Amino acid sequence: MKPNNSIFAAEPLTRAIEAIVAAGGSDAREARVVAENLVTANLTGHDSHGVGMIPRYVESLLEGGLSPNRHPVIRFDGGALISLDGQAGYGQVIGLESTDIAIDRAKQFGVCVMALANSHHLCRIGQWAEQAVAQGLVSLSFTNVISRSIVAPFGGSDARFGTNPVTIGVPLPDQPPFILDMATSGVAQGKVRVAHNKGEKLAEGLLIDDHGRPTVDPRYGVIDPFGALTTFGLHKGYGLAVVCELLGGALTGGGTWHSEDRTKKRVLNGMLSIIIDPQRLGTAPDFAREAAEFVNWVKQSPPAEGTDRVRIAGDPERESKAKRLADGIPVDATTWNEILAAGAKVGLEHDALQRLAQARG
């Protein structure tokens, strides 16, 4: 660990982020929901979607692209089909409440297809999958991003869309669930920001510069002149990214990305979610048995050299959460200073935030 990292316990760090969100005009519940969501992202090892997002949120708030104290509004109600508008509200609240609606409908009808448009940044989409699987439901989501384009199409040399995540959650009997939550780019944009703030290089093949040439310098994902991220798996990730625009953007009514305007700070998401109740499908016993047997079979593969065991999607996040709850959450100095600066923009003094956060070192 680098010496310029500070280590925070989860609850004090949550209180500091909560204070910033509240100072921006959010009511007490919203401030707490946003802060807990961001800190949970850090706990699960996804610093890209954690407290380092607060500076961007404050910029979006001051710009008018983020609206506090909003809730999803029903645009169309067809029972198992429902269309919602997030009103550019905090995605932590919009995502939570929208997923609750979809869960209720899936329990009622056996399945729910939810089209959510115009939510501000939904953060770690895996959290909404976890919310569904906690109720014994299967969750599939396709999400697009209305913000500065940052990912190049396969065969292209500049950015044309966002990181567009695909997320799938599957409950497993008597063991933690399968939670696949992946950007369709080779790396999440927030991880590029984290690498830049830490002064680290990216792995090769993840980024091109402003002339379309391969680079490992994360500045091209953070500072103008911008380059672009590449999709994972060449044409395969590219194909899924387009699916997210067509389903998460076009089908939800939230819109797709096709603009040269890179000036706005807001991050809007559209998300198409399909929630399935296995108990209503008629295959529940087979599903439970086969899912458990298959996962156990896969995990019994002898570990390859350099690994300790075979994992499934969701295991690394659970391991990270256990470790960081015990040892604390590392936040690099650049990111923490950006958070303090964001707090100052909404009227909070640095010393007050430092006292709330109570860094361990």
Short mmCIF file of N, CA and C in Angstrom, two decimals, residues 175 289-304 307-312 315:
data_model
loop_
_atom_site.label_atom_id
_atom_site.label_comp_id
_atom_site.label_asym_id
_atom_site.label_seq_id
_atom_site.Cartn_x
_atom_site.Cartn_y
_atom_site.Cartn_z
N GLN A 175 -25.76 -21.05 -0.56
CA GLN A 175 -24.46 -20.42 -0.77
C GLN A 175 -24.67 -19.01 -1.33
N ARG A 289 -31.31 -27.46 -7.84
CA ARG A 289 -30.39 -28.59 -7.85
C ARG A 289 -29.27 -28.40 -8.87
N GLU A 290 -29.64 -28.06 -10.10
CA GLU A 290 -28.65 -27.96 -11.17
C GLU A 290 -27.71 -26.78 -10.97
N ALA A 291 -28.25 -25.65 -10.49
CA ALA A 291 -27.39 -24.49 -10.26
C ALA A 291 -26.33 -24.80 -9.22
N ALA A 292 -26.75 -25.43 -8.12
CA ALA A 292 -25.81 -25.76 -7.05
C ALA A 292 -24.78 -26.78 -7.53
N GLU A 293 -25.23 -27.81 -8.25
CA GLU A 293 -24.30 -28.84 -8.69
C GLU A 293 -23.29 -28.29 -9.70
N PHE A 294 -23.78 -27.42 -10.59
CA PHE A 294 -22.86 -26.87 -11.58
C PHE A 294 -21.81 -25.98 -10.94
N VAL A 295 -22.23 -25.09 -10.06
CA VAL A 295 -21.27 -24.18 -9.42
C VAL A 295 -20.27 -24.97 -8.59
N ASN A 296 -20.74 -25.97 -7.87
CA ASN A 296 -19.81 -26.80 -7.08
C ASN A 296 -18.83 -27.54 -7.99
N TRP A 297 -19.32 -28.03 -9.12
CA TRP A 297 -18.46 -28.72 -10.09
C TRP A 297 -17.37 -27.78 -10.61
N VAL A 298 -17.75 -26.58 -10.97
CA VAL A 298 -16.78 -25.61 -11.49
C VAL A 298 -15.73 -25.27 -10.43
N LYS A 299 -16.18 -25.07 -9.21
CA LYS A 299 -15.26 -24.65 -8.15
C LYS A 299 -14.29 -25.75 -7.75
N GLN A 300 -14.61 -26.99 -8.09
CA GLN A 300 -13.72 -28.10 -7.73
C GLN A 300 -12.55 -28.25 -8.70
N SER A 301 -12.50 -27.43 -9.73
CA SER A 301 -11.36 -27.47 -10.64
C SER A 301 -10.08 -27.15 -9.88
N PRO A 302 -9.02 -27.95 -10.05
CA PRO A 302 -7.77 -27.65 -9.36
C PRO A 302 -7.27 -26.26 -9.75
N PRO A 303 -6.86 -25.46 -8.77
CA PRO A 303 -6.44 -24.09 -9.08
C PRO A 303 -5.21 -24.06 -9.98
N ALA A 304 -5.21 -23.13 -10.92
CA ALA A 304 -4.06 -22.95 -11.80
C ALA A 304 -2.91 -22.33 -11.02
N THR A 307 -2.88 -19.14 -8.47
CA THR A 307 -4.18 -18.89 -7.87
C THR A 307 -4.40 -19.86 -6.72
N ASP A 308 -5.26 -19.46 -5.77
CA ASP A 308 -5.50 -20.33 -4.62
C ASP A 308 -6.74 -21.19 -4.78
N ARG A 309 -7.73 -20.70 -5.60
CA ARG A 309 -8.94 -21.49 -5.81
C ARG A 309 -9.74 -20.87 -6.94
N VAL A 310 -10.71 -21.62 -7.42
CA VAL A 310 -11.62 -21.12 -8.45
C VAL A 310 -12.75 -20.35 -7.77
N ARG A 311 -13.07 -19.19 -8.30
CA ARG A 311 -14.14 -18.36 -7.77
C ARG A 311 -15.25 -18.19 -8.80
N ILE A 312 -16.41 -17.77 -8.34
CA ILE A 312 -17.47 -17.36 -9.25
C ILE A 312 -17.68 -15.85 -9.08
N ASP A 315 -17.71 -13.57 -5.68
CA ASP A 315 -16.77 -13.96 -4.62
C ASP A 315 -15.73 -12.87 -4.32
#
